[in-house]
Tab-separated table of C-alpha atoms in Angstrom:
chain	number	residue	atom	x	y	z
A	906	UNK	CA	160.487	255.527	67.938
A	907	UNK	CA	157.597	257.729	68.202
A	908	UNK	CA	160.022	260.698	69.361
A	909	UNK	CA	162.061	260.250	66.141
A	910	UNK	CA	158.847	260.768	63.783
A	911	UNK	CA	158.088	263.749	66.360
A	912	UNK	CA	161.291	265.290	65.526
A	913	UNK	CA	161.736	264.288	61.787
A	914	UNK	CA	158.119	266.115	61.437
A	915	UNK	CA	158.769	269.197	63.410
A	916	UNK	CA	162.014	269.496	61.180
A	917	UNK	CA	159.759	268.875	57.937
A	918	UNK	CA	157.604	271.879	59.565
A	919	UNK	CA	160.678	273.792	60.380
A	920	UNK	CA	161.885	273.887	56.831
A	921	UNK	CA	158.666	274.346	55.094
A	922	UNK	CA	157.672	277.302	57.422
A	923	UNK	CA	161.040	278.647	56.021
A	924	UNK	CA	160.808	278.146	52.660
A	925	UNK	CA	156.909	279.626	52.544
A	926	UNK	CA	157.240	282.524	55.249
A	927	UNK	CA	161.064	283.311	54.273
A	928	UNK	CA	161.867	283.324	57.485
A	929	UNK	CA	165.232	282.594	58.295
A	930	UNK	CA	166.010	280.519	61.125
A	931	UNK	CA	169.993	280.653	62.766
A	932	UNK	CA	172.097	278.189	62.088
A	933	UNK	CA	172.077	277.366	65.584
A	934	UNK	CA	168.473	276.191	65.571
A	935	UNK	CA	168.745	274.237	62.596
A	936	UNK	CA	171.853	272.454	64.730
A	937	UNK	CA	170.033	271.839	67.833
A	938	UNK	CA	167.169	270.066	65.873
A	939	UNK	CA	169.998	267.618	64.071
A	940	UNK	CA	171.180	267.221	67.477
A	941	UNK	CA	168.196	266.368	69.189
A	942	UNK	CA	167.511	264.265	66.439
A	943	UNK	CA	170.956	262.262	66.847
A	944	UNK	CA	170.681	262.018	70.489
A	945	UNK	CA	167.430	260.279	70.563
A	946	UNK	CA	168.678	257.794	67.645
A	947	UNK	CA	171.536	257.214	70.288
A	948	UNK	CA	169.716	256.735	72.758
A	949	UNK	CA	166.717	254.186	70.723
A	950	UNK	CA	169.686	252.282	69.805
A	951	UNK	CA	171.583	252.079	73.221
A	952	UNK	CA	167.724	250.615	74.985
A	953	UNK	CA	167.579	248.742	72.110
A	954	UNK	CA	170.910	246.656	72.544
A	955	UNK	CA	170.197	246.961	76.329
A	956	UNK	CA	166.645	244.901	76.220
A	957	UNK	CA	168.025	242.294	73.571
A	958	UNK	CA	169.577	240.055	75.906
A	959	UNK	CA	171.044	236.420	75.535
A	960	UNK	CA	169.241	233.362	77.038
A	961	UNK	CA	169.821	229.841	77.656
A	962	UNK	CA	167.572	226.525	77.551
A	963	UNK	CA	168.336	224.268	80.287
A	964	UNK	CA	166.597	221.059	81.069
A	965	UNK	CA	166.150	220.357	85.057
A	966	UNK	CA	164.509	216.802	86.655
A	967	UNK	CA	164.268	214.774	89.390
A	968	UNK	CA	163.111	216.345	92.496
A	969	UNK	CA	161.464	219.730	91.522
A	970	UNK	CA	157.792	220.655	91.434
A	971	UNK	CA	157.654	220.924	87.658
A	972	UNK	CA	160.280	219.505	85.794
A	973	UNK	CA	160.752	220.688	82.674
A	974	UNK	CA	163.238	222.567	79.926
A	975	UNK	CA	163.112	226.419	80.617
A	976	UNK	CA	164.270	229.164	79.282
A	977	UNK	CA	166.692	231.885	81.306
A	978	UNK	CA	168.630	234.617	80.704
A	979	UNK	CA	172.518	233.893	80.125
A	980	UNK	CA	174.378	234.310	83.454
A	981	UNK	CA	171.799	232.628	85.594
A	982	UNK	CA	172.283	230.195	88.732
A	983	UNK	CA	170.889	226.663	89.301
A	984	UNK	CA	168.677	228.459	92.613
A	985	UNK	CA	166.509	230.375	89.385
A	986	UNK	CA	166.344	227.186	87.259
A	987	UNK	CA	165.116	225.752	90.519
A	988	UNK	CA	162.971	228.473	91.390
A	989	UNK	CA	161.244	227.961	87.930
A	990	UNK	CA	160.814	224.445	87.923
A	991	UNK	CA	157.973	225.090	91.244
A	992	UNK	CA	161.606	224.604	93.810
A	993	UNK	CA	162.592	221.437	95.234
A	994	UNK	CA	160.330	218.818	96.006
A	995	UNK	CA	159.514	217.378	99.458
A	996	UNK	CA	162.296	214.783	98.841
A	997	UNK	CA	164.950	216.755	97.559
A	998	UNK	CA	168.541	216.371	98.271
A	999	UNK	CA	169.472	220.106	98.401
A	1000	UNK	CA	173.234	219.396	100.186
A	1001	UNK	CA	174.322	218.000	96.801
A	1002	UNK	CA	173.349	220.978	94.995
A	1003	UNK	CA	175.520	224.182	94.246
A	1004	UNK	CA	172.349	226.839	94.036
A	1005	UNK	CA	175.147	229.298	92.772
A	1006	UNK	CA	176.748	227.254	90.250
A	1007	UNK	CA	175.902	229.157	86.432
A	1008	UNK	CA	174.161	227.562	83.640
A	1009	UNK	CA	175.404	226.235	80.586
A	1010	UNK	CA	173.015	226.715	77.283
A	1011	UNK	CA	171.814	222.964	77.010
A	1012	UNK	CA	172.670	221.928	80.867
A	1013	UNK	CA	170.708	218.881	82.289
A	1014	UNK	CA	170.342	219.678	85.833
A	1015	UNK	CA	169.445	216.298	87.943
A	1016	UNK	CA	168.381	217.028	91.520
A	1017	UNK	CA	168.993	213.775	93.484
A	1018	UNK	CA	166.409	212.608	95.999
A	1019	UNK	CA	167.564	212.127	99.925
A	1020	UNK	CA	167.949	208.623	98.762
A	1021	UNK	CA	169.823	208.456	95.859
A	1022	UNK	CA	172.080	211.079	97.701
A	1023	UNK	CA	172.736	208.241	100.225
A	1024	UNK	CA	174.181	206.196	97.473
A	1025	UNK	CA	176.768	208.971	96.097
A	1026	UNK	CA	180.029	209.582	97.327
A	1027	UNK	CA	181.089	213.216	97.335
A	1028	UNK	CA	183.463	213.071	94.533
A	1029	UNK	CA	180.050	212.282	92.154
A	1030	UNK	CA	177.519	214.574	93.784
A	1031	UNK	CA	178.232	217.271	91.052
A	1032	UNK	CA	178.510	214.770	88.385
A	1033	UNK	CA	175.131	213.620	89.630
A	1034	UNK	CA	173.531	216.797	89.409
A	1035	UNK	CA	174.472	217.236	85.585
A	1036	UNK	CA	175.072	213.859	84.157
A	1037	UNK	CA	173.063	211.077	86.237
A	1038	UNK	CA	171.310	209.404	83.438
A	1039	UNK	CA	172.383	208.977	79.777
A	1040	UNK	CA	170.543	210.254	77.000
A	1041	UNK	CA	169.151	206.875	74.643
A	1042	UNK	CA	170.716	208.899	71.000
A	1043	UNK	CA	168.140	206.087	69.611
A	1044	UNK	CA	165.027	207.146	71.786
A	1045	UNK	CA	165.410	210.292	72.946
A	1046	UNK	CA	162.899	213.044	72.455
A	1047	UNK	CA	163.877	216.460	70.471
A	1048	UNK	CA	164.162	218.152	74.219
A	1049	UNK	CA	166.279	215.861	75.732
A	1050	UNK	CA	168.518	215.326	72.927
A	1051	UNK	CA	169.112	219.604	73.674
A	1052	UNK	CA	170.123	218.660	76.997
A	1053	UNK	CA	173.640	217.623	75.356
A	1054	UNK	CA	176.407	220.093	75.464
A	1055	UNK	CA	176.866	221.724	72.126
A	1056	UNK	CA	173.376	219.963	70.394
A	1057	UNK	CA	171.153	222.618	69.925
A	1058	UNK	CA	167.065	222.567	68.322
A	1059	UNK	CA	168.614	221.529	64.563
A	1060	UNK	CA	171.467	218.929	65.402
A	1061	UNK	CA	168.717	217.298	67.702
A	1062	UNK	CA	166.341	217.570	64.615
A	1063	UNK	CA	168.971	216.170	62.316
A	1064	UNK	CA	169.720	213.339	64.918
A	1065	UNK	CA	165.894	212.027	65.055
A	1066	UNK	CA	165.852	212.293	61.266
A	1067	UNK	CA	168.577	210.076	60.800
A	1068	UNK	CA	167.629	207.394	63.200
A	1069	UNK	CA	164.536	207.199	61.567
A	1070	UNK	CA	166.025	206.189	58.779
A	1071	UNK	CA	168.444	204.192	60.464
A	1072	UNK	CA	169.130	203.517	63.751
A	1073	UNK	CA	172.676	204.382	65.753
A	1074	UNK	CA	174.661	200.722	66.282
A	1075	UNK	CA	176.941	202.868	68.429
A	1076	UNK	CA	177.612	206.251	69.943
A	1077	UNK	CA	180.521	206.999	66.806
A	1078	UNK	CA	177.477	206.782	64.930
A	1079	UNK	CA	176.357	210.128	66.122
A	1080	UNK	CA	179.584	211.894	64.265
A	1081	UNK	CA	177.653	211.011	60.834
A	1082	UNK	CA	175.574	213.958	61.885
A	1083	UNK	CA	176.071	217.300	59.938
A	1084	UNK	CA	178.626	219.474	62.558
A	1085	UNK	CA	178.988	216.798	64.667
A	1086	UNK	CA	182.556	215.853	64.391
A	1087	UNK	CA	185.402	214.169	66.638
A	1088	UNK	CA	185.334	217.504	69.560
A	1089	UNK	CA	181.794	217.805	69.494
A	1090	UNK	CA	182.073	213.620	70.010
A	1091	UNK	CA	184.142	213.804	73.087
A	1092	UNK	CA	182.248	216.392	74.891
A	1093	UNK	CA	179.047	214.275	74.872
A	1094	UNK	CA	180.458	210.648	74.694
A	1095	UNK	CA	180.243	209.832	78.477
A	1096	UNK	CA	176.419	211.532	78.593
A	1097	UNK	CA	175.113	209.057	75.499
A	1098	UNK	CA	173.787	205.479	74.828
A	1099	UNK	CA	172.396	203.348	72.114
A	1100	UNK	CA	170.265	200.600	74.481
């Protein structure tokens, strides 16, 4: 930014030297400045859209240090969202986990202790790690309601504000929320409760 105002003032200076002295500057230095000029706009822009990357909020628990719903950049693995929650904890299951796996925005990441692991067959380990425990629609706090695929900061806002005006009887319930319709339903159904 600062290099722009640098160049818009030396061309300021440029012109007014040539309007006072009469001096005539070439066409080609009056081109070079416009073209210096363009290619650091180009190139503000470019580091611009470079440094405005995409993130994610995921919400990992269980056996980590410091459980807790971070924030990471879009294309990250379950080893970072680990590596942020303070990594494993002394009881950890780590056989069950897939440290490679990427993050959906919203994930709930559930890392099993050795003995929950012992009661899982294989088929539900990964099923474990993302979908373990429902989320109470009637209880749950703003954060874990944004552990739901698709429910971001102002569905989970607009699901608290209805149940405090009246709670959910049952999960359909949930599709008298503003965007929450039939798809959005089915993608959360089996990761919901009412009790």
């Amino acid at each position: 930014m600062k290099k722009i105002f640098l160049i818009m003032f030396l061309t300021i200076l440029l012109t007014s030297c040539k309007e006072d002295s009469g001096i005539e500057f070439g066409k080609n230095t009056e081109t070079e400045v416009e073209e210096v000029i363009s290619e650091s706009v180009t190139k503000e822009s470019i580091s611009e859209a470079v440094t405005a990357e995409e993130y994610i909020d995921i919400f990992i628990s269980g056996c980590v240090n410091k459980p807790d719903v971070y924030t990471l950049k879009k294309g990250s693995i379950i080893k970072e969202a680990v590596e942020m929650a303070g990594g494993f904890s002394e009881n950890a299951c780590r056989d069950y986990v897939n440290l490679a796996k990427k993050l959906e925005p919203g994930e709930h990441i559930i890392i099993p202790s050795q003995d929950e692991a012992k009661d899982l067959k294989p088929i539900q380990a990964e099923d474990a790690i993302n979908s373990s425990s429902l989320v109470n629609i009637n209880k749950a706090s703003k954060e874990e309601l944004m552990t739901l695929p698709g429910i971001g900061e102002r569905k989970a806002e607009a699901i608290i504000k209805y149940r405090n005006s009246k709670s959910f009887s049952n999960i359909e319930d949930i599709m008298n929320i503003s965007g929450i319709k039939e798809a959005a339903f089915n993608k959360i159904k089996d990761k919901i409760c009412i009790n």
